[in-house]
Amino acid sequence: GHAGLGVSFSHADGLAAAAVGPGPVGIDVEPLERRPGSLTVLRRLLPEAEVDAAGAEAEPGPALLRLWVRREALFKAGRDDARLTVWTDHRRAAVVALAGGGPSVCGPVDGALPAAAPRAGPSWASISQLEQFPT
């Protein structure tokens, strides 16, 4: 490994995501149709005010999912103050969150998300669909 280089992986239901960059990074990916659980459970795991705000939206399911992937990415990065970017990859029907120490993130390009980190070099996040192979 390289000193100071952060790496994070995530996978769910045939989706995979990876991030690499200077310092701690975290990434999470979830299928768009997934729902993270009941409000009671989420309030025990996440900040109650954030759960209540997401639950009050017109479509609480997607809002709660975005909250979940953001928090998971921050947890994997090991810090709550990391810069956070959340996007929807419509082609892969996925919600993705990337947390890092300072990437200024552009939009995803064919599943790859270039993130320029000032004074620290580039960061990358990539998502893809995994193929099912017979066992």
mmCIF file with all atom_site columns, C-alpha atoms in Angstrom:
data_model
loop_
_atom_site.group_PDB
_atom_site.id
_atom_site.type_symbol
_atom_site.label_atom_id
_atom_site.label_alt_id
_atom_site.label_comp_id
_atom_site.label_asym_id
_atom_site.label_entity_id
_atom_site.label_seq_id
_atom_site.pdbx_PDB_ins_code
_atom_site.Cartn_x
_atom_site.Cartn_y
_atom_site.Cartn_z
_atom_site.occupancy
_atom_site.B_iso_or_equiv
_atom_site.pdbx_formal_charge
_atom_site.auth_seq_id
_atom_site.auth_comp_id
_atom_site.auth_asym_id
_atom_site.auth_atom_id
_atom_site.pdbx_PDB_model_num
ATOM 1   C CA . GLY A 1 1   ? 0.000   0.000   0.000   1.00 0.00 ? 1   GLY A CA 1
ATOM 2   C CA . HIS A 1 2   ? 0.820   3.664   -0.183  1.00 0.00 ? 2   HIS A CA 1
ATOM 3   C CA . ALA A 1 3   ? 0.992   5.814   2.936   1.00 0.00 ? 3   ALA A CA 1
ATOM 4   C CA . GLY A 1 4   ? -1.914  8.223   3.134   1.00 0.00 ? 4   GLY A CA 1
ATOM 5   C CA . LEU A 1 5   ? -3.947  6.505   0.408   1.00 0.00 ? 5   LEU A CA 1
ATOM 6   C CA . GLY A 1 6   ? -7.530  5.634   1.321   1.00 0.00 ? 6   GLY A CA 1
ATOM 7   C CA . VAL A 1 7   ? -9.567  2.856   -0.290  1.00 0.00 ? 7   VAL A CA 1
ATOM 8   C CA . SER A 1 8   ? -13.201 1.864   0.228   1.00 0.00 ? 8   SER A CA 1
ATOM 9   C CA . PHE A 1 9   ? -15.466 -0.782  -1.287  1.00 0.00 ? 9   PHE A CA 1
ATOM 10  C CA . SER A 1 10  ? -19.192 -1.485  -1.253  1.00 0.00 ? 10  SER A CA 1
ATOM 11  C CA . HIS A 1 11  ? -21.464 -4.035  -2.891  1.00 0.00 ? 11  HIS A CA 1
ATOM 12  C CA . ALA A 1 12  ? -25.181 -4.760  -2.814  1.00 0.00 ? 12  ALA A CA 1
ATOM 13  C CA . ASP A 1 13  ? -27.489 -6.848  -4.992  1.00 0.00 ? 13  ASP A CA 1
ATOM 14  C CA . GLY A 1 14  ? -25.225 -7.077  -8.034  1.00 0.00 ? 14  GLY A CA 1
ATOM 15  C CA . LEU A 1 15  ? -23.794 -3.554  -7.715  1.00 0.00 ? 15  LEU A CA 1
ATOM 16  C CA . ALA A 1 16  ? -20.217 -2.783  -6.741  1.00 0.00 ? 16  ALA A CA 1
ATOM 17  C CA . ALA A 1 17  ? -18.521 0.505   -5.872  1.00 0.00 ? 17  ALA A CA 1
ATOM 18  C CA . ALA A 1 18  ? -14.926 1.420   -5.110  1.00 0.00 ? 18  ALA A CA 1
ATOM 19  C CA . ALA A 1 19  ? -13.247 4.673   -4.120  1.00 0.00 ? 19  ALA A CA 1
ATOM 20  C CA . VAL A 1 20  ? -9.598  5.623   -3.774  1.00 0.00 ? 20  VAL A CA 1
ATOM 21  C CA . GLY A 1 21  ? -8.066  8.928   -2.783  1.00 0.00 ? 21  GLY A CA 1
ATOM 22  C CA . PRO A 1 22  ? -5.720  10.774  -0.485  1.00 0.00 ? 22  PRO A CA 1
ATOM 23  C CA . GLY A 1 23  ? -6.639  10.234  3.141   1.00 0.00 ? 23  GLY A CA 1
ATOM 24  C CA . PRO A 1 24  ? -9.700  8.457   4.470   1.00 0.00 ? 24  PRO A CA 1
ATOM 25  C CA . VAL A 1 25  ? -12.461 7.738   1.947   1.00 0.00 ? 25  VAL A CA 1
ATOM 26  C CA . GLY A 1 26  ? -15.751 5.886   2.216   1.00 0.00 ? 26  GLY A CA 1
ATOM 27  C CA . ILE A 1 27  ? -18.247 4.754   -0.390  1.00 0.00 ? 27  ILE A CA 1
ATOM 28  C CA . ASP A 1 28  ? -21.625 3.056   -0.247  1.00 0.00 ? 28  ASP A CA 1
ATOM 29  C CA . VAL A 1 29  ? -23.936 1.826   -3.001  1.00 0.00 ? 29  VAL A CA 1
ATOM 30  C CA . GLU A 1 30  ? -27.515 0.584   -2.708  1.00 0.00 ? 30  GLU A CA 1
ATOM 31  C CA . PRO A 1 31  ? -30.174 -0.332  -5.289  1.00 0.00 ? 31  PRO A CA 1
ATOM 32  C CA . LEU A 1 32  ? -32.723 2.458   -5.813  1.00 0.00 ? 32  LEU A CA 1
ATOM 33  C CA . GLU A 1 33  ? -35.608 0.214   -4.768  1.00 0.00 ? 33  GLU A CA 1
ATOM 34  C CA . ARG A 1 34  ? -34.045 -0.751  -1.409  1.00 0.00 ? 34  ARG A CA 1
ATOM 35  C CA . ARG A 1 35  ? -35.499 0.726   1.759   1.00 0.00 ? 35  ARG A CA 1
ATOM 36  C CA . PRO A 1 36  ? -33.208 0.887   4.787   1.00 0.00 ? 36  PRO A CA 1
ATOM 37  C CA . GLY A 1 37  ? -35.692 -0.125  7.489   1.00 0.00 ? 37  GLY A CA 1
ATOM 38  C CA . SER A 1 38  ? -38.324 1.234   9.824   1.00 0.00 ? 38  SER A CA 1
ATOM 39  C CA . LEU A 1 39  ? -38.139 4.757   11.233  1.00 0.00 ? 39  LEU A CA 1
ATOM 40  C CA . THR A 1 40  ? -37.843 3.295   14.736  1.00 0.00 ? 40  THR A CA 1
ATOM 41  C CA . VAL A 1 41  ? -34.705 1.350   13.813  1.00 0.00 ? 41  VAL A CA 1
ATOM 42  C CA . LEU A 1 42  ? -33.224 4.227   11.804  1.00 0.00 ? 42  LEU A CA 1
ATOM 43  C CA . ARG A 1 43  ? -33.701 6.638   14.719  1.00 0.00 ? 43  ARG A CA 1
ATOM 44  C CA . ARG A 1 44  ? -31.533 4.350   16.868  1.00 0.00 ? 44  ARG A CA 1
ATOM 45  C CA . LEU A 1 45  ? -28.747 4.237   14.263  1.00 0.00 ? 45  LEU A CA 1
ATOM 46  C CA . LEU A 1 46  ? -28.810 7.720   12.728  1.00 0.00 ? 46  LEU A CA 1
ATOM 47  C CA . PRO A 1 47  ? -29.378 11.285  13.960  1.00 0.00 ? 47  PRO A CA 1
ATOM 48  C CA . GLU A 1 48  ? -33.072 11.455  14.862  1.00 0.00 ? 48  GLU A CA 1
ATOM 49  C CA . ALA A 1 49  ? -33.586 14.914  13.334  1.00 0.00 ? 49  ALA A CA 1
ATOM 50  C CA . GLU A 1 50  ? -32.208 13.716  9.967   1.00 0.00 ? 50  GLU A CA 1
ATOM 51  C CA . VAL A 1 51  ? -34.430 10.618  10.008  1.00 0.00 ? 51  VAL A CA 1
ATOM 52  C CA . ASP A 1 52  ? -37.482 12.725  10.871  1.00 0.00 ? 52  ASP A CA 1
ATOM 53  C CA . ALA A 1 53  ? -36.715 15.227  8.081   1.00 0.00 ? 53  ALA A CA 1
ATOM 54  C CA . ALA A 1 54  ? -36.257 12.455  5.499   1.00 0.00 ? 54  ALA A CA 1
ATOM 55  C CA . GLY A 1 55  ? -39.374 10.659  6.758   1.00 0.00 ? 55  GLY A CA 1
ATOM 56  C CA . ALA A 1 56  ? -41.421 13.845  6.323   1.00 0.00 ? 56  ALA A CA 1
ATOM 57  C CA . GLU A 1 57  ? -40.585 14.208  2.609   1.00 0.00 ? 57  GLU A CA 1
ATOM 58  C CA . ALA A 1 58  ? -43.260 13.532  -0.017  1.00 0.00 ? 58  ALA A CA 1
ATOM 59  C CA . GLU A 1 59  ? -41.449 10.291  -0.940  1.00 0.00 ? 59  GLU A CA 1
ATOM 60  C CA . PRO A 1 60  ? -39.744 9.197   2.286   1.00 0.00 ? 60  PRO A CA 1
ATOM 61  C CA . GLY A 1 61  ? -38.360 5.896   0.930   1.00 0.00 ? 61  GLY A CA 1
ATOM 62  C CA . PRO A 1 62  ? -35.801 7.436   -1.458  1.00 0.00 ? 62  PRO A CA 1
ATOM 63  C CA . ALA A 1 63  ? -34.973 10.196  1.054   1.00 0.00 ? 63  ALA A CA 1
ATOM 64  C CA . LEU A 1 64  ? -34.271 7.640   3.791   1.00 0.00 ? 64  LEU A CA 1
ATOM 65  C CA . LEU A 1 65  ? -32.141 5.595   1.389   1.00 0.00 ? 65  LEU A CA 1
ATOM 66  C CA . ARG A 1 66  ? -30.042 8.671   0.525   1.00 0.00 ? 66  ARG A CA 1
ATOM 67  C CA . LEU A 1 67  ? -29.623 9.355   4.249   1.00 0.00 ? 67  LEU A CA 1
ATOM 68  C CA . TRP A 1 68  ? -28.523 5.753   4.824   1.00 0.00 ? 68  TRP A CA 1
ATOM 69  C CA . VAL A 1 69  ? -25.892 5.703   2.048   1.00 0.00 ? 69  VAL A CA 1
ATOM 70  C CA . ARG A 1 70  ? -24.518 9.087   3.170   1.00 0.00 ? 70  ARG A CA 1
ATOM 71  C CA . ARG A 1 71  ? -24.113 7.889   6.748   1.00 0.00 ? 71  ARG A CA 1
ATOM 72  C CA . GLU A 1 72  ? -22.577 4.577   5.644   1.00 0.00 ? 72  GLU A CA 1
ATOM 73  C CA . ALA A 1 73  ? -20.002 6.392   3.491   1.00 0.00 ? 73  ALA A CA 1
ATOM 74  C CA . LEU A 1 74  ? -19.119 8.739   6.370   1.00 0.00 ? 74  LEU A CA 1
ATOM 75  C CA . PHE A 1 75  ? -18.796 5.756   8.734   1.00 0.00 ? 75  PHE A CA 1
ATOM 76  C CA . LYS A 1 76  ? -16.438 3.993   6.315   1.00 0.00 ? 76  LYS A CA 1
ATOM 77  C CA . ALA A 1 77  ? -14.359 7.169   5.962   1.00 0.00 ? 77  ALA A CA 1
ATOM 78  C CA . GLY A 1 78  ? -14.105 7.221   9.750   1.00 0.00 ? 78  GLY A CA 1
ATOM 79  C CA . ARG A 1 79  ? -15.114 10.857  10.094  1.00 0.00 ? 79  ARG A CA 1
ATOM 80  C CA . ASP A 1 80  ? -18.296 12.909  10.242  1.00 0.00 ? 80  ASP A CA 1
ATOM 81  C CA . ASP A 1 81  ? -16.665 16.035  8.802   1.00 0.00 ? 81  ASP A CA 1
ATOM 82  C CA . ALA A 1 82  ? -15.680 14.475  5.460   1.00 0.00 ? 82  ALA A CA 1
ATOM 83  C CA . ARG A 1 83  ? -16.893 16.147  2.297   1.00 0.00 ? 83  ARG A CA 1
ATOM 84  C CA . LEU A 1 84  ? -19.857 14.160  1.021   1.00 0.00 ? 84  LEU A CA 1
ATOM 85  C CA . THR A 1 85  ? -21.330 13.720  -2.444  1.00 0.00 ? 85  THR A CA 1
ATOM 86  C CA . VAL A 1 86  ? -24.459 11.694  -3.180  1.00 0.00 ? 86  VAL A CA 1
ATOM 87  C CA . TRP A 1 87  ? -25.698 10.873  -6.655  1.00 0.00 ? 87  TRP A CA 1
ATOM 88  C CA . THR A 1 88  ? -28.129 8.568   -8.428  1.00 0.00 ? 88  THR A CA 1
ATOM 89  C CA . ASP A 1 89  ? -26.805 6.373   -11.201 1.00 0.00 ? 89  ASP A CA 1
ATOM 90  C CA . HIS A 1 90  ? -30.011 5.932   -13.191 1.00 0.00 ? 90  HIS A CA 1
ATOM 91  C CA . ARG A 1 91  ? -28.436 3.559   -15.706 1.00 0.00 ? 91  ARG A CA 1
ATOM 92  C CA . ARG A 1 92  ? -27.574 1.120   -12.923 1.00 0.00 ? 92  ARG A CA 1
ATOM 93  C CA . ALA A 1 93  ? -30.587 2.002   -10.712 1.00 0.00 ? 93  ALA A CA 1
ATOM 94  C CA . ALA A 1 94  ? -28.299 2.788   -7.785  1.00 0.00 ? 94  ALA A CA 1
ATOM 95  C CA . VAL A 1 95  ? -27.808 5.449   -5.136  1.00 0.00 ? 95  VAL A CA 1
ATOM 96  C CA . VAL A 1 96  ? -24.154 6.129   -4.314  1.00 0.00 ? 96  VAL A CA 1
ATOM 97  C CA . ALA A 1 97  ? -22.434 8.236   -1.640  1.00 0.00 ? 97  ALA A CA 1
ATOM 98  C CA . LEU A 1 98  ? -18.747 9.187   -1.585  1.00 0.00 ? 98  LEU A CA 1
ATOM 99  C CA . ALA A 1 99  ? -17.074 10.645  1.515   1.00 0.00 ? 99  ALA A CA 1
ATOM 100 C CA . GLY A 1 100 ? -13.519 11.941  1.569   1.00 0.00 ? 100 GLY A CA 1
ATOM 101 C CA . GLY A 1 101 ? -11.207 14.434  3.162   1.00 0.00 ? 101 GLY A CA 1
ATOM 102 C CA . GLY A 1 102 ? -11.528 17.075  0.481   1.00 0.00 ? 102 GLY A CA 1
ATOM 103 C CA . PRO A 1 103 ? -12.545 15.917  -2.972  1.00 0.00 ? 103 PRO A CA 1
ATOM 104 C CA . SER A 1 104 ? -14.424 18.438  -5.048  1.00 0.00 ? 104 SER A CA 1
ATOM 105 C CA . VAL A 1 105 ? -16.575 16.068  -7.033  1.00 0.00 ? 105 VAL A CA 1
ATOM 106 C CA . CYS A 1 106 ? -17.758 16.323  -10.619 1.00 0.00 ? 106 CYS A CA 1
ATOM 107 C CA . GLY A 1 107 ? -20.576 14.173  -11.992 1.00 0.00 ? 107 GLY A CA 1
ATOM 108 C CA . PRO A 1 108 ? -20.294 10.464  -12.744 1.00 0.00 ? 108 PRO A CA 1
ATOM 109 C CA . VAL A 1 109 ? -18.966 9.592   -16.179 1.00 0.00 ? 109 VAL A CA 1
ATOM 110 C CA . ASP A 1 110 ? -20.105 6.138   -17.314 1.00 0.00 ? 110 ASP A CA 1
ATOM 111 C CA . GLY A 1 111 ? -19.976 4.880   -13.762 1.00 0.00 ? 111 GLY A CA 1
ATOM 112 C CA . ALA A 1 112 ? -16.619 6.483   -12.954 1.00 0.00 ? 112 ALA A CA 1
ATOM 113 C CA . LEU A 1 113 ? -16.645 9.590   -10.810 1.00 0.00 ? 113 LEU A CA 1
ATOM 114 C CA . PRO A 1 114 ? -13.542 11.772  -11.085 1.00 0.00 ? 114 PRO A CA 1
ATOM 115 C CA . ALA A 1 115 ? -12.968 13.806  -7.947  1.00 0.00 ? 115 ALA A CA 1
ATOM 116 C CA . ALA A 1 116 ? -10.224 16.417  -7.880  1.00 0.00 ? 116 ALA A CA 1
ATOM 117 C CA . ALA A 1 117 ? -8.723  16.885  -4.429  1.00 0.00 ? 117 ALA A CA 1
ATOM 118 C CA . PRO A 1 118 ? -6.861  20.214  -4.184  1.00 0.00 ? 118 PRO A CA 1
ATOM 119 C CA . ARG A 1 119 ? -3.194  19.840  -3.173  1.00 0.00 ? 119 ARG A CA 1
ATOM 120 C CA . ALA A 1 120 ? -3.645  16.109  -2.756  1.00 0.00 ? 120 ALA A CA 1
ATOM 121 C CA . GLY A 1 121 ? -4.003  14.628  -6.232  1.00 0.00 ? 121 GLY A CA 1
ATOM 122 C CA . PRO A 1 122 ? -6.982  12.926  -7.841  1.00 0.00 ? 122 PRO A CA 1
ATOM 123 C CA . SER A 1 123 ? -9.587  10.714  -6.224  1.00 0.00 ? 123 SER A CA 1
ATOM 124 C CA . TRP A 1 124 ? -11.777 8.219   -8.053  1.00 0.00 ? 124 TRP A CA 1
ATOM 125 C CA . ALA A 1 125 ? -15.014 6.459   -7.353  1.00 0.00 ? 125 ALA A CA 1
ATOM 126 C CA . SER A 1 126 ? -16.347 3.830   -9.709  1.00 0.00 ? 126 SER A CA 1
ATOM 127 C CA . ILE A 1 127 ? -19.506 1.751   -9.735  1.00 0.00 ? 127 ILE A CA 1
ATOM 128 C CA . SER A 1 128 ? -20.434 -1.173  -11.898 1.00 0.00 ? 128 SER A CA 1
ATOM 129 C CA . GLN A 1 129 ? -22.911 -3.983  -12.195 1.00 0.00 ? 129 GLN A CA 1
ATOM 130 C CA . LEU A 1 130 ? -21.656 -7.418  -11.342 1.00 0.00 ? 130 LEU A CA 1
ATOM 131 C CA . GLU A 1 131 ? -22.508 -10.317 -13.601 1.00 0.00 ? 131 GLU A CA 1
ATOM 132 C CA . GLN A 1 132 ? -24.129 -13.406 -12.142 1.00 0.00 ? 132 GLN A CA 1
ATOM 133 C CA . PHE A 1 133 ? -22.104 -16.491 -12.943 1.00 0.00 ? 133 PHE A CA 1
ATOM 134 C CA . PRO A 1 134 ? -23.475 -20.015 -12.566 1.00 0.00 ? 134 PRO A CA 1
ATOM 135 C CA . THR A 1 135 ? -21.922 -21.899 -9.679  1.00 0.00 ? 135 THR A CA 1
#
